[in-house]
Coordinates of C-alpha atoms in Angstrom, one line a residue:
R19 CA -21.0 -15.0 6.5
A20 CA -17.9 -15.1 4.3
L21 CA -17.4 -18.8 5.3
R22 CA -21.0 -19.6 4.4
Y23 CA -20.5 -18.0 1.0
A24 CA -17.3 -20.0 0.4
E25 CA -19.1 -23.2 1.2
H26 CA -21.4 -22.7 -1.7
H27 CA -19.1 -21.2 -4.3
D28 CA -15.9 -22.3 -6.1
L29 CA -13.1 -20.1 -4.8
S30 CA -9.7 -19.8 -6.4
D31 CA -6.7 -20.9 -4.4
E32 CA -5.8 -17.2 -3.8
E33 CA -9.3 -16.5 -2.5
K34 CA -9.2 -19.5 -0.2
K35 CA -5.9 -18.4 1.2
A36 CA -7.2 -14.8 1.7
L37 CA -10.3 -16.2 3.5
T38 CA -8.1 -18.4 5.8
M39 CA -5.8 -15.5 6.6
W40 CA -8.8 -13.2 7.3
E41 CA -10.4 -15.8 9.6
Y42 CA -7.0 -16.2 11.4
C43 CA -6.6 -12.5 11.9
L44 CA -10.2 -11.8 13.0
T45 CA -10.0 -14.7 15.5
A46 CA -6.7 -13.3 16.9
I47 CA -8.1 -9.8 17.1
E48 CA -11.0 -11.1 19.0
Q49 CA -8.9 -13.1 21.5
D50 CA -5.6 -11.1 21.7
P51 CA -4.6 -8.8 18.9
L52 CA -1.0 -8.5 20.3
T53 CA -0.4 -12.1 19.1
L54 CA -0.4 -10.8 15.5
D55 CA 3.2 -9.5 16.0
R56 CA 4.3 -10.9 12.6
E57 CA 1.3 -10.1 10.5
I58 CA -0.3 -6.7 11.5
D59 CA 1.7 -3.5 11.0
W60 CA 0.5 -1.6 14.2
V61 CA 1.1 -4.7 16.3
I62 CA 4.6 -5.2 14.9
K63 CA 5.5 -1.6 15.6
H64 CA 3.9 -1.8 19.1
H65 CA 6.1 -4.7 20.0
L66 CA 9.2 -3.0 18.5
V67 CA 8.6 0.2 20.4
E68 CA 7.7 -1.5 23.7
A69 CA 10.8 -3.7 23.5
Y70 CA 13.0 -0.7 22.9
R71 CA 11.4 1.2 25.8
D72 CA 11.9 -1.8 28.1
R73 CA 15.5 -2.3 27.0
H74 CA 16.4 1.3 27.6
D75 CA 13.9 2.1 30.4
L76 CA 12.3 5.0 28.5
D77 CA 9.0 6.8 28.8
L78 CA 6.7 6.8 25.8
A79 CA 7.2 10.6 25.4
D80 CA 11.0 10.2 25.1
A81 CA 12.4 11.6 21.8
R82 CA 14.3 8.4 21.2
V83 CA 11.1 6.4 21.2
A84 CA 9.7 8.9 18.6
L85 CA 12.8 8.3 16.5
V86 CA 12.2 4.5 16.6
D87 CA 8.6 5.2 15.5
L88 CA 9.9 7.2 12.5
Q89 CA 12.6 4.8 11.6
Y90 CA 10.2 1.9 11.5
H91 CA 8.4 3.7 8.6
D92 CA 11.5 4.9 6.8
V93 CA 11.0 3.8 3.2
S94 CA 14.7 3.3 2.6
R95 CA 15.3 -0.4 2.5
S96 CA 18.7 0.0 4.1
R97 CA 17.5 2.2 7.0
G98 CA 13.9 1.4 7.6
L99 CA 13.4 -0.8 10.7
Y100 CA 10.5 -2.7 9.1
Y101 CA 12.9 -3.7 6.3
R102 CA 15.5 -4.8 8.8
M103 CA 12.9 -7.0 10.5
Q104 CA 11.8 -8.3 7.1
R105 CA 15.4 -9.3 6.2
R106 CA 15.6 -11.1 9.6
R107 CA 12.3 -12.9 8.8
L108 CA 10.6 -11.4 11.9
V109 CA 7.6 -10.3 9.9
E110 CA 5.3 -12.1 7.4
T111 CA 5.3 -10.9 3.9
L112 CA 2.6 -11.7 1.4
V113 CA 4.2 -10.7 -1.9
T114 CA 7.7 -10.6 -3.3
D115 CA 9.7 -7.5 -4.3
A116 CA 9.2 -8.5 -7.9
E117 CA 5.4 -8.6 -7.5
I118 CA 5.6 -5.1 -5.8
Q119 CA 7.7 -3.7 -8.7
H120 CA 5.3 -5.2 -11.2
A121 CA 2.3 -3.6 -9.4
V122 CA 4.1 -0.2 -9.3
E123 CA 4.7 -0.4 -13.1
N124 CA 1.4 -2.0 -14.1
P125 CA -1.7 -0.5 -12.5
P126 CA -4.9 -2.6 -12.5
D127 CA -6.8 -2.4 -15.8
T128 CA -10.1 -2.0 -14.1
T129 CA -9.5 1.1 -12.0
R130 CA -8.7 4.8 -12.5
A131 CA -5.0 3.9 -11.6
R132 CA -4.9 2.7 -15.3
L133 CA -5.8 6.2 -16.4
R134 CA -3.3 7.8 -14.0
G135 CA -0.5 5.4 -15.1
E136 CA -1.2 6.0 -18.8
F137 CA -1.2 9.8 -18.3
I138 CA 2.0 9.7 -16.4
R139 CA 3.7 7.4 -18.9
R140 CA 2.7 9.5 -21.9
A141 CA 3.6 12.8 -20.2
K142 CA 7.1 11.5 -19.3
E143 CA 7.6 10.2 -22.8
R144 CA 6.8 13.7 -24.2
R145 CA 8.7 15.5 -21.3
R146 CA 5.7 17.4 -20.3
D147 CA 5.2 18.9 -16.8
Y148 CA 2.3 17.4 -14.9
T149 CA 0.7 17.0 -11.5
V150 CA -1.2 14.0 -10.3
D151 CA -3.0 13.0 -7.1
W152 CA -5.7 10.4 -6.3
V153 CA -8.4 12.2 -8.4
H154 CA -6.7 14.9 -10.5
L155 CA -4.7 14.7 -13.7
K156 CA -3.2 18.1 -14.5
L157 CA -1.1 19.2 -17.4
N158 CA 1.0 22.1 -16.1
D159 CA 1.0 24.2 -19.3
Q160 CA -0.5 27.6 -20.0
S161 CA -4.0 26.4 -20.0
Q162 CA -3.5 24.3 -16.8
R163 CA -5.8 21.6 -18.1
T164 CA -7.1 19.3 -15.3
V165 CA -9.3 16.3 -15.4
L166 CA -11.1 15.2 -12.2
C167 CA -11.5 11.4 -11.9
K168 CA -13.8 10.7 -9.0
D169 CA -14.8 7.1 -9.7
P170 CA -12.0 4.7 -8.6
F171 CA -13.5 1.9 -10.7
K172 CA -13.7 3.8 -13.9
S173 CA -10.8 2.7 -16.1
Q174 CA -12.0 4.5 -19.3
D175 CA -12.6 8.2 -19.6
E176 CA -12.9 10.2 -22.8
R177 CA -11.7 13.4 -21.1
V178 CA -8.5 11.7 -20.0
E179 CA -8.0 10.2 -23.5
K180 CA -8.3 13.8 -24.9
L181 CA -5.9 15.1 -22.4
I182 CA -3.4 12.4 -23.3
A183 CA -3.9 13.1 -27.0
S184 CA -3.1 16.7 -26.5
L185 CA 0.3 15.9 -25.1

C-alpha cells in the first residue's frame, strides 16, 4: 500500500530512503528476522547475548547473562555495550551524534514537546523548581500549579503560556 502511494506521489529523498528501509526490514522480518542483526535493537541484543552464552557455555538464567543484558542498555557511552558495538561499526546508525544533540535541544515545533521544552527552558532560566513528564507540566511552588497536555500534536496552549508567564 505504501509503495502504491509512493508511485503516485512525489516523495522527498528522506521519505524514499525511509520507505526503502521499511520495505527491507519488513521483508527480512517476514523471511528471517534474525538477519537484521545490524539494524533492529532486539535482534542485535539477541545475537550479543547468544554469542556470550555460547562462548561461556551459560544458561539464559545465569546472572552473567542478565548483566550483559543490562550493560547493553547502559546509557554511558564509555560502558554501554551498544555504544561499543557502534564504535566498532557492528550496528547501523541512522543519525549522527550532532543530530541527536540538536533534537535534544530543539523539540519539534508541531508537538507538545515544544511546550515542554519552552517550559523547562524558562523555568531553568528563572531557577524555579518544576516537574515534567509526558503530559504534565508542574511548577513546584506553594500553589503546585499543573497543566495537563494530553494532545501530543498540540504545540500551542494558552494554559502553558500563562504558566510560563507566571514564572
